[in-house]
Amino acid sequence: MTDKSSSTESQSTLTPWQNSLPFKFSLIQLVIASILIFSTAWVMLSIQNQQLSEQQAVLNQNHGQIVIAKLQEMTSQVENLVSAISNIAMLYRYDKQQLSTAIPALFSIENQKEIISGGGIWPEPGSFNQQKFRDSLFWSHNIHNELIAIDTYNDEAFPSYHTEEWYRPTRFFPAGKTFWSKSYVDPTTHEPMITASGAMWMEHQFIGAATVDINLGKLDILLRNAMADVGGYVIALDHQNQVLAYPHTKDHNQPEANTTHTLLTFDALAKSTIAFAPVASALNSADRTFVEQAIAQRVFTQEQMDNLTRLSKGNEREMLAAIVNNSALNQFTVPKLLASMSLATDPILNTPSLVSIFLMPNTYWKILVVTPIAPLQDTAMHLVEKIGIYLVLIQLLGLILLFLLQHRLLISPIMEMVRALKRNDPASIEIKANQRQDEIGLLAKTFLSRTQQLEVAMASLDASNLALEQQLQSQQLFQQELNCHKEQLRALLKFSPNLIYIKDLNGKYILVNDKYCEVLGIERRRIIGASDFDLFHSQLAQIYQQNDQRVTHSRDAINFEEVIPSHRGELVYQMAKFDIKDDEDNSIAVGAIGFDIELRKRQERELEKLLQTQVISIQKQQDKTQLANDENAELRQQLALTHDEIAQQQLNLSRLQSQKLMQNFLADIMTQLMQEQDHLLGQICQTQAEASSEYQTHIIELMAHQADRLRHISQLFTAHQSDIRPLHLAQFIRHLLGLLQGQLTRVNVNVSLTCDENLIIDGSSWQYLQFFYRLISNTLNHAFKEHNQSRVLHINITRQANTLHLQLEDNGVGMTELQLNQLRQEMSQDLCLGTLTCLSLWVKNDLNGVFYLESELNKGTRVVCSWPL
C-alpha cells in the first residue's frame, strides 16, 4: 500500500494537468477535427454555389438569346420595309404621285405595324427634282394612329435633314445595308424614336436615304412581354448607350428624364442608381475595345471619318466612326456576349441578381438581361447540418481511439522514464532501452549515451578552465602592448603638422588630430560624432561626402584637393583618403591625411598670371596676323577680278578669232565657188552642139554639185537671220558636213553622224555654226598625219532632259600625257591660247556648260561637252 501511494503521489507532482501530454494531444485532435469538419462543409458549400451560379449564368444567357431573337425578328422586318421603300423610290424616282401612293401602302402591312411610328424617303439635293434642294416624302402616325404626310422637313426655316445623324452615315453604306441611328426626340412629332436608314444608290451615285421610325414606348412594351415569364427585366441601349427601354415600377424612383424617353444615358442612370455603377464600367470598357478594333481594321480614311462626324458630339464621334468601319467589314453577324456580372442588390428586383450584356448585330444595341439569383443559403445550411452530425460522431470515436493508443504506446513509457530519472535509476532506463525497439527505446539509448558524454564533457571542462587562465595572462600582455601603441598613435596625432581624421561609414567623425581642430577652430568634443553637414556649409559637405563615397566604392587610396575653411580663410589641402577594413576585409571606416599645398598653389597662381600675360601677347600677335590675312584677302579679291577681266578679254579674243576664221572660211568658199563657176561657164561656152553625151553628163554633174553646195550655204548662212526660229540640229550638221565635203575628201576623212532626226533646239544658228566649224576644222588640221590609212571622225549628239550632249571622237595621232595635262590645266585656268582652250572658255561662259577632253597617243582624241538648252 505504501509503494502504491508513493507512486501515485510522485505522478501527481510530475506536471500540472493543463501542461500534460494527454491534455495537449486531446486539444490538438479536437482542433484538427473542427478544422476538418468546417473545411469539408465550406468546400461542399462552395462547389454547390459555383454549380448553381454556372447554371444561373447559362439560363440568363438563354433568356438573352431569346430576347435578342425577338428583337432581331422585329428589326429584320423593319430593315425589309426600309429596303422595299428604297426600291420603290429608285423605281419611281421622277414620279412623285406614284411614290405618294405606293410608300404609304407599305406602312399598312400588319407585321410590326404597332411599333412603327413613321417613315419616308429623303433625296439628295436635285436627285429626284433638280429644282429642289429638299424634296423629302415623310409620313407619320398621329394620335389617332392615322398615317398622315408631313412636309415640315422641306421648309427652309427648318434645319436641313441632310445634316441629321440618321442621314449622314448612309453615304458610307451600300444598298441593302441598314444604319440604325441613336435614340432622339423628333422635333416635329415630339416622339421618342429611333430611325432605321437605308442608302439609295443608282449608277454608282448616292441619291438619298429611305427611313423607318420605331416608337420607343412600344419597343419598351415588346421587351416587357419578352421577359414576362422569366421574373427579370431587360434594359435596351442604343449604340451611344442611350436608354431605349427601361422598366417602370412603383417602388423604384425612375429618373424623370426617362419617363418621356428623352436622351437619358446609362451613365446618368448609373449616377442616380449607384447599384448600376459596375454595369456602366463594363459598358464603357466594351465600347473602348470595340472602337480600338475598328481603328485597327480601318476601311475608310481618317479624313472621311472626320467629315462624317464633324457635326456629332465629341463623345459620340469615335463610336459612330467605329460602327461605319465595322459595318463595311461585315464581320459581326451574330449576337455577342460582352460581359456578365452579379449585383449584390438589384435596384428594381431588390434581390441579388445576374446581369448579362449582349451586343446585337446590325443595330449595335446593347441588351442588358437582368434575372434574380436563386437563394442558396437554406440548401447549403441543410447540407452542412446533415453532414456535420455524422462528421462529429466519426471524429469523436476517432479521438477516443487515438487517445487510448497514444496513452498506451507513447505517454505511459515516457512517464515511466521520467519517474526513473527522478529516482536516479539508470538501470530501469537501460532495461526499457533493451526491451523497446521503437522510438521510445531509441530515446532511452540516446539519453544514456548523452549522460556518458556529459561525464566526459565535465572532465574536459576542468582542463579548459586551466587553458583559459593561461590565455587570460597572454591577453594581459597583449593589452599592455596595445596601450603602448595607443600612446604612440596619440603622440603622432598630437604633434603631426598634417590633418588626420577618421569617419565611420555614416560620415560621422570618430577620430581627429589636434592640427585638424586647430585649422577648423572647433573643439574636438564638438567634432567627434558630428558629420560634415553639421560642421560646414552644404556645398563643401556634399563635396566631402562624394569623395568619401568614391573611396568606399573603389576600396583603394585616392588623392584629392579639398578646400578646408579656417579662421585664415579657405586653405587648399592635398587629401589622401583610404579605406579602413576589419579582419574579414569589410569596410568599416574612411581615413584621411591632409597635406598643406598652399605654397604650391601660390606658385601655380603666379605661373597662371604669367601664362595669361603670354596669352594676351599671343592674342595681339594673332590680331596682327588677322589684319595681314584681311589685306591678303583683299589682294586675292582684286587678283580674282583681274583674272575675270583677263578671261573676258580672252573670251572676246576667242569670239574675234572665231569671226575671223568664219570670214576666212566664207572667203575661201566664195573664192572656190567663183573659180568653179568660171571654169564651169568656160566649159559650157566651149561645148559644141556635137559634144558627146558623156561630156554633157559630166557638165550636168558639176552643175548639180555646184547647186548642192549653194544649197548648203543657203541653209547655213540664212538660218541665223531669225533668232526665234528653232534649229533642226541633224539637218544643220549635215549641211555643214556637205559644205566641208571637199575639204574632207582632200584629207581622206570619213565622218559618221549619230543624231536624233527629231532633235530640235532653240538657239542662235550662227553661234552653233561657229562652234561646230571650229571644232571640226581643228580635228581635220591637227588630228591626222600622213601615215594614217583609215581616217574616221565620229560625231554623236544626244539630248537628255534639258541638256544637250556632244561627243566628237577621231582615230588620229592623239596626244601625249604631258600635252593632255598641259591642255587641261590651261582649260581649268580659263585661258584662250588655242582652238580647244578657246572653245572650252566659250562653252563655260556663253553656254553655261562643261568641256572635257580625253586623248591617247596614236589612238585618237575624244572631245565631250554638254550645256543646258
XYZ file of C-alpha atoms in Angstrom, residues 203-761:
559
model
C -25.492 54.210 -111.308
C -22.859 54.231 -108.530
C -24.219 57.546 -107.215
C -25.775 58.167 -103.806
C -29.222 59.721 -104.363
C -30.680 59.699 -100.837
C -31.928 57.535 -97.974
C -35.108 55.665 -97.010
C -36.115 55.588 -93.319
C -38.497 53.856 -90.906
C -39.002 55.284 -87.382
C -39.560 52.987 -84.355
C -41.588 54.225 -81.369
C -39.548 53.678 -78.164
C -42.623 53.375 -75.943
C -43.945 50.449 -77.992
C -40.452 48.920 -78.090
C -40.466 49.007 -74.260
C -43.766 47.072 -74.228
C -42.272 44.462 -76.587
C -39.325 43.878 -74.242
C -41.582 43.619 -71.201
C -43.647 40.923 -72.881
C -40.445 39.050 -73.774
C -39.432 38.834 -70.056
C -42.923 38.305 -68.629
C -42.365 34.617 -67.788
C -38.789 34.949 -66.521
C -39.107 37.110 -63.422
C -36.410 39.580 -64.548
C -36.331 42.564 -66.829
C -34.498 43.955 -69.899
C -32.711 47.298 -70.433
C -32.118 48.214 -74.109
C -29.454 50.783 -75.070
C -28.615 52.259 -78.471
C -25.027 52.357 -79.834
C -24.361 55.588 -77.856
C -25.582 53.926 -74.591
C -28.790 55.995 -74.544
C -31.708 54.186 -72.898
C -34.230 52.748 -75.389
C -36.290 50.757 -72.896
C -36.246 50.638 -69.085
C -38.781 49.031 -66.694
C -41.047 51.273 -64.571
C -42.064 50.103 -61.102
C -43.917 51.800 -58.321
C -41.255 51.167 -55.708
C -38.394 52.447 -57.867
C -37.712 56.141 -58.351
C -37.323 56.272 -62.084
C -35.330 59.361 -63.283
C -37.666 61.980 -64.585
C -35.776 62.270 -67.891
C -36.506 58.645 -68.723
C -40.255 58.841 -68.181
C -40.529 60.537 -71.542
C -37.711 58.547 -73.148
C -35.583 61.608 -73.735
C -31.847 61.308 -74.242
C -31.082 59.560 -70.939
C -27.699 57.816 -70.988
C -26.851 54.782 -68.927
C -24.009 56.724 -67.285
C -26.543 59.241 -65.970
C -28.754 56.345 -64.814
C -25.752 54.779 -63.018
C -25.009 58.086 -61.240
C -28.572 58.250 -59.905
C -28.672 54.482 -59.180
C -25.307 53.525 -57.620
C -26.018 49.777 -57.950
C -25.611 50.079 -61.746
C -22.054 51.541 -61.498
C -20.277 48.179 -62.255
C -22.538 47.697 -65.283
C -21.671 51.199 -66.579
C -17.967 50.463 -66.173
C -18.325 47.209 -68.145
C -20.212 49.048 -70.923
C -17.504 51.723 -71.216
C -14.782 49.060 -71.330
C -16.640 47.158 -74.078
C -17.078 50.396 -76.089
C -13.348 51.177 -75.866
C -12.495 47.657 -77.064
C -14.972 47.965 -79.951
C -13.513 51.355 -81.052
C -9.900 50.081 -80.860
C -10.754 47.026 -83.007
C -12.453 49.250 -85.590
C -9.394 51.540 -85.739
C -7.066 48.543 -86.164
C -9.171 47.292 -89.140
C -9.931 50.670 -90.692
C -11.728 50.674 -94.074
C -12.348 54.405 -94.553
C -9.701 57.105 -94.228
C -9.438 59.394 -91.227
C -10.395 62.384 -93.403
C -13.643 60.651 -94.452
C -14.487 59.857 -90.839
C -13.738 63.447 -89.777
C -16.162 64.766 -92.422
C -18.782 62.275 -91.242
C -18.504 63.031 -87.501
C -17.780 66.771 -87.554
C -21.413 67.589 -86.642
C -21.654 64.951 -83.901
C -20.916 65.484 -80.249
C -17.348 64.974 -79.074
C -18.100 61.827 -77.053
C -20.117 60.234 -79.910
C -17.681 60.641 -82.836
C -15.438 57.648 -82.167
C -18.362 55.210 -81.750
C -20.097 56.475 -84.928
C -16.885 56.102 -86.959
C -16.288 52.626 -85.468
C -19.818 51.462 -86.448
C -19.363 52.699 -90.046
C -15.995 50.907 -90.338
C -17.307 47.699 -88.711
C -20.380 47.632 -90.965
C -18.135 47.855 -94.040
C -16.166 44.789 -92.844
C -19.428 42.835 -92.271
C -17.725 40.561 -89.679
C -20.272 40.966 -86.875
C -23.328 38.847 -87.807
C -24.361 37.027 -84.596
C -25.134 38.362 -81.086
C -22.059 38.719 -78.881
C -21.890 38.384 -75.081
C -19.881 41.399 -73.881
C -19.868 40.831 -70.110
C -21.652 39.060 -67.271
C -21.668 40.142 -63.637
C -23.650 39.826 -60.437
C -25.235 42.618 -58.402
C -25.475 42.301 -54.621
C -28.854 44.067 -54.636
C -30.679 44.951 -57.819
C -32.417 48.367 -57.542
C -35.609 47.053 -59.201
C -35.824 43.398 -58.079
C -34.358 44.215 -54.617
C -32.593 40.827 -54.618
C -29.168 39.569 -55.704
C -29.261 39.492 -59.500
C -27.212 38.403 -62.500
C -26.657 40.890 -65.396
C -25.636 39.752 -68.903
C -24.721 42.354 -71.547
C -25.278 41.406 -75.222
C -24.389 43.290 -78.424
C -26.873 42.937 -81.309
C -25.565 42.792 -84.874
C -26.639 45.384 -87.472
C -28.309 47.638 -84.844
C -25.320 47.654 -82.401
C -27.809 47.862 -79.495
C -26.698 46.710 -76.029
C -29.272 44.408 -74.412
C -28.975 44.050 -70.617
C -30.805 40.956 -69.319
C -31.278 41.032 -65.521
C -32.571 37.920 -63.666
C -32.714 37.182 -59.924
C -30.218 34.708 -58.425
C -31.910 31.741 -56.707
C -31.349 31.684 -52.867
C -28.708 29.155 -51.821
C -28.378 29.698 -48.066
C -31.135 27.308 -46.948
C -29.932 24.495 -49.201
C -26.329 24.949 -48.123
C -27.123 25.090 -44.381
C -29.290 21.978 -44.594
C -26.466 20.134 -46.311
C -23.932 21.323 -43.704
C -26.165 20.257 -40.760
C -26.838 16.866 -42.271
C -23.182 16.119 -42.990
C -21.838 17.838 -39.844
C -23.630 15.452 -37.388
C -22.074 12.377 -38.964
C -18.670 14.041 -39.142
C -18.770 14.986 -35.428
C -19.683 11.437 -34.358
C -16.953 9.936 -36.516
C -14.387 12.418 -35.193
C -15.327 11.722 -31.548
C -14.904 7.988 -31.990
C -11.590 8.593 -33.716
C -10.426 10.874 -30.893
C -11.213 8.305 -28.184
C -9.449 5.518 -30.065
C -6.461 7.745 -30.836
C -6.211 8.852 -27.170
C -6.105 5.235 -25.910
C -3.471 4.258 -28.450
C -1.334 7.318 -27.692
C -1.547 6.704 -23.921
C -0.511 3.065 -24.276
C 2.216 3.467 -26.916
C 3.685 6.853 -26.074
C 2.614 8.612 -22.895
C 2.914 5.676 -20.390
C 6.519 4.718 -21.435
C 7.597 8.364 -21.250
C 6.099 8.738 -17.760
C 7.963 5.615 -16.574
C 11.265 7.024 -17.896
C 10.585 10.328 -16.090
C 9.935 8.544 -12.773
C 13.163 6.529 -13.204
C 15.098 9.757 -13.757
C 13.599 11.275 -10.591
C 14.647 8.148 -8.639
C 18.120 8.316 -10.249
C 17.623 4.739 -11.512
C 19.547 4.443 -14.809
C 19.187 0.630 -14.674
C 15.424 0.853 -15.304
C 16.081 3.156 -18.266
C 18.640 0.679 -19.643
C 16.109 -2.191 -19.279
C 13.487 -0.113 -21.135
C 16.039 0.632 -23.881
C 16.761 -3.074 -24.331
C 13.058 -4.070 -24.283
C 11.718 -1.468 -26.729
C 12.822 -1.499 -30.364
C 10.840 1.601 -31.368
C 11.432 5.322 -30.930
C 10.933 5.041 -27.125
C 13.817 2.525 -26.912
C 15.899 4.763 -29.186
C 15.133 7.715 -26.872
C 16.313 5.723 -23.814
C 19.515 4.663 -25.572
C 20.161 8.225 -26.675
C 19.622 9.514 -23.151
C 22.123 7.017 -21.732
C 24.644 7.959 -24.444
C 24.203 11.669 -23.697
C 24.735 11.010 -19.974
C 28.064 9.333 -20.664
C 29.069 12.185 -22.992
C 28.154 14.684 -20.248
C 30.531 12.980 -17.788
C 33.334 13.171 -20.356
C 32.480 16.842 -21.030
C 32.686 17.690 -17.348
C 36.201 16.213 -17.222
C 37.262 18.195 -20.260
C 35.736 21.349 -18.771
C 38.292 21.349 -15.957
C 41.097 21.182 -18.482
C 39.521 24.051 -20.438
C 39.435 26.249 -17.324
C 43.153 25.800 -16.883
C 43.776 26.732 -20.515
C 41.569 29.829 -20.144
C 43.639 31.055 -17.208
C 46.802 30.802 -19.315
C 45.073 32.623 -22.215
C 43.999 35.398 -19.833
C 47.633 36.023 -18.870
C 48.574 36.269 -22.583
C 45.747 38.771 -23.179
C 47.054 40.965 -20.350
C 50.471 41.092 -22.058
C 48.749 41.981 -25.387
C 46.757 44.709 -23.618
C 49.955 46.313 -22.278
C 51.460 46.264 -25.784
C 48.263 47.739 -27.197
C 48.387 50.583 -24.648
C 51.949 51.320 -25.731
C 50.800 51.531 -29.394
C 47.943 53.802 -28.377
C 50.366 56.219 -26.705
C 52.498 56.265 -29.868
C 49.410 56.895 -32.036
C 48.248 59.657 -29.655
C 51.665 61.369 -29.888
C 51.565 61.088 -33.686
C 48.118 62.632 -33.824
C 49.062 65.394 -31.410
C 52.325 66.603 -32.961
C 51.725 65.828 -36.686
C 51.658 69.017 -38.868
C 49.207 67.299 -41.237
C 45.448 66.948 -40.939
C 44.368 63.461 -39.783
C 40.836 62.193 -39.203
C 38.706 59.013 -39.450
C 34.970 58.807 -40.279
C 32.615 55.850 -39.976
C 30.551 54.670 -42.961
C 27.759 57.076 -41.984
C 30.097 60.082 -42.301
C 30.444 60.676 -38.544
C 33.853 61.704 -37.210
C 35.318 59.106 -34.811
C 38.938 60.398 -34.623
C 40.633 63.768 -35.328
C 44.101 65.106 -34.519
C 44.986 68.418 -32.884
C 46.061 70.029 -36.159
C 42.597 69.424 -37.688
C 40.911 71.024 -34.661
C 43.350 73.934 -34.821
C 42.735 74.612 -38.540
C 38.937 74.421 -38.163
C 38.981 76.348 -34.888
C 36.488 73.852 -33.390
C 36.907 71.812 -30.213
C 37.397 68.046 -30.527
C 34.306 67.221 -28.473
C 32.137 69.121 -30.980
C 33.720 67.361 -33.957
C 33.553 63.771 -32.642
C 30.139 62.294 -33.582
C 29.277 65.131 -35.963
C 29.038 64.914 -39.782
C 30.337 67.285 -42.459
C 26.852 68.782 -42.804
C 26.953 69.702 -39.104
C 30.326 71.486 -39.397
C 30.427 73.045 -42.887
C 28.008 74.617 -45.340
C 26.106 72.222 -47.573
C 28.185 72.714 -50.752
C 31.508 71.793 -49.065
C 29.864 68.987 -47.082
C 28.438 67.466 -50.255
C 31.899 67.525 -51.921
C 33.477 65.830 -48.880
C 30.758 63.183 -48.852
C 31.144 62.430 -52.588
C 34.927 61.998 -52.162
C 34.361 59.623 -49.219
C 31.926 57.572 -51.322
C 34.463 57.303 -54.137
C 36.991 55.857 -51.683
C 34.415 53.391 -50.329
C 33.408 52.223 -53.795
C 36.941 51.913 -55.145
C 38.217 50.290 -51.870
C 41.604 51.893 -52.526
C 43.515 55.055 -51.550
C 42.681 58.143 -53.646
C 44.200 61.660 -53.589
C 42.017 64.761 -53.708
C 42.462 68.506 -53.454
C 39.954 69.787 -50.917
C 39.284 73.276 -49.597
C 39.285 73.458 -45.769
C 37.662 76.548 -44.170
C 39.705 78.120 -41.370
C 39.989 81.408 -39.433
C 42.569 82.476 -42.107
C 40.148 81.796 -44.927
C 39.843 78.757 -47.186
C 43.027 76.656 -47.361
C 43.761 74.074 -50.072
C 44.986 70.686 -48.813
C 46.103 67.574 -50.689
C 43.942 64.894 -49.047
C 44.971 61.216 -49.184
C 41.838 59.219 -48.340
C 41.883 55.446 -47.814
C 39.521 52.639 -46.894
C 39.838 51.064 -43.408
C 38.849 47.363 -43.215
C 38.346 44.782 -40.434
C 39.848 41.290 -40.204
C 37.210 39.935 -42.605
C 38.092 42.539 -45.278
C 34.881 44.501 -44.735
C 34.939 48.315 -44.915
C 34.360 49.887 -41.507
C 35.623 53.482 -41.871
C 37.318 56.077 -44.112
C 40.656 57.617 -43.074
C 42.241 60.814 -44.411
C 45.625 62.596 -44.184
C 45.830 66.194 -45.436
C 48.989 67.978 -46.615
C 49.171 71.765 -46.844
C 49.804 72.745 -50.500
C 49.089 76.457 -50.157
C 52.683 77.350 -51.202
C 52.406 75.218 -54.306
C 49.042 76.770 -55.144
C 50.551 80.246 -54.773
C 53.275 79.270 -57.256
C 50.648 77.879 -59.622
C 48.708 81.149 -59.464
C 51.870 83.100 -60.297
C 52.509 80.777 -63.243
C 48.905 81.248 -64.325
C 49.302 85.030 -64.284
C 52.474 84.692 -66.372
C 50.615 82.394 -68.763
C 47.748 84.894 -69.086
C 50.295 87.610 -69.958
C 51.735 85.394 -72.664
C 48.232 84.563 -73.915
C 47.443 88.295 -74.221
C 50.692 88.802 -76.157
C 49.812 85.889 -78.450
C 46.316 87.302 -78.924
C 47.771 90.645 -80.031
C 50.042 88.814 -82.470
C 47.046 86.884 -83.770
C 45.181 90.173 -84.291
C 48.095 91.465 -86.356
C 48.131 88.224 -88.317
C 44.370 88.505 -88.910
C 44.843 92.045 -90.202
C 47.501 90.816 -92.608
C 45.180 87.986 -93.704
C 42.398 90.505 -94.382
C 44.799 92.552 -96.544
C 45.801 89.365 -98.387
C 42.110 88.553 -98.912
C 41.553 91.972 -100.499
C 44.573 91.403 -102.751
C 43.240 87.973 -103.734
C 39.840 89.514 -104.491
C 41.491 92.145 -106.701
C 43.504 89.374 -108.362
C 40.289 87.415 -108.981
C 38.663 90.478 -110.563
C 41.733 90.931 -112.737
C 41.591 87.268 -113.679
C 37.898 87.619 -114.630
C 38.723 90.622 -116.800
C 41.529 88.669 -118.499
C 39.143 85.738 -119.017
C 36.535 88.068 -120.539
C 39.200 89.577 -122.809
C 40.294 86.096 -123.832
C 36.653 85.173 -124.480
C 36.230 88.269 -126.645
C 39.508 87.376 -128.395
C 38.137 83.869 -128.994
C 34.996 85.343 -130.482
C 37.049 87.691 -132.721
C 39.192 84.756 -133.791
C 36.034 82.735 -134.487
C 34.565 85.559 -136.535
C 37.861 85.999 -138.412
C 38.035 82.279 -139.058
C 34.464 82.295 -140.335
C 35.298 85.244 -142.570
C 38.305 83.381 -143.997
C 36.096 80.315 -144.356
C 33.465 82.300 -146.222
C 36.145 83.953 -148.393
C 37.648 80.572 -149.304
C 34.212 79.103 -150.033
C 33.176 82.033 -152.186
C 36.562 82.031 -154.000
C 36.200 78.332 -154.766
C 32.615 78.829 -155.884
C 33.633 81.703 -158.206
C 36.549 79.728 -159.675
C 34.371 76.677 -160.204
C 31.642 78.895 -161.629
C 34.081 80.494 -164.109
C 35.533 77.117 -165.018
C 32.069 75.662 -165.475
C 30.966 78.680 -167.586
C 34.047 78.324 -169.812
C 33.378 74.661 -170.355
C 29.766 75.385 -171.237
C 30.812 78.097 -173.750
C 33.375 75.832 -175.365
C 30.904 72.984 -175.662
C 29.795 72.367 -179.224
C 26.484 71.039 -180.247
C 28.010 67.815 -181.344
C 29.631 67.157 -177.966
C 29.325 63.652 -176.707
C 26.658 62.661 -174.174
C 29.321 61.611 -171.614
C 30.743 65.099 -171.615
C 27.329 66.640 -171.275
C 26.594 64.329 -168.329
C 29.858 65.404 -166.666
C 28.876 69.069 -167.116
C 25.455 68.372 -165.580
C 27.072 66.630 -162.575
C 29.360 69.618 -161.996
C 26.360 71.963 -162.130
C 24.436 69.720 -159.716
C 27.413 69.637 -157.341
C 27.685 73.421 -157.556
C 23.951 73.790 -156.836
C 24.190 71.422 -153.889
C 26.982 73.494 -152.323
C 24.968 76.633 -152.854
C 22.008 74.973 -151.125
C 24.183 74.075 -148.122
C 25.472 77.639 -147.924
C 21.921 78.948 -148.098
C 20.748 76.711 -145.273
C 23.760 77.556 -143.084
C 24.030 81.301 -143.613
C 20.367 82.193 -143.804
C 19.241 80.307 -140.684
C 20.798 82.914 -138.375
C 18.577 85.660 -139.709
C 15.845 84.710 -137.193
C 16.612 84.003 -133.567
C 13.067 82.823 -132.875
C 13.054 80.018 -135.403
C 14.007 76.607 -133.873
C 17.051 74.795 -135.240
C 16.778 71.277 -136.703
C 20.168 70.115 -135.434
C 20.623 66.920 -137.533
C 19.920 68.746 -140.821
C 22.110 71.661 -139.702
C 25.138 69.373 -139.110
C 24.575 67.604 -142.459
C 24.578 70.938 -144.287
C 27.866 71.854 -142.594
C 29.405 68.468 -143.468
C 28.137 68.821 -147.028
C 29.812 72.217 -147.275
C 33.063 70.753 -145.928
C 32.865 67.699 -148.173
C 35.600 68.983 -150.466
C 37.968 69.534 -147.538
C 37.063 66.121 -146.076
C 37.720 64.481 -149.420
C 41.141 66.156 -149.739
C 42.293 64.848 -146.349
C 40.565 61.460 -146.868
C 38.379 61.592 -143.696
C 35.098 59.700 -143.332
C 32.539 61.299 -140.994
C 29.767 59.332 -139.233
C 26.947 61.337 -137.612
C 24.647 59.946 -134.884
C 21.821 62.347 -134.064
C 18.082 62.052 -133.488
C 16.253 63.205 -136.614
C 13.577 64.826 -134.441
C 16.066 66.785 -132.284
C 15.027 70.443 -132.498
C 16.611 73.078 -130.248
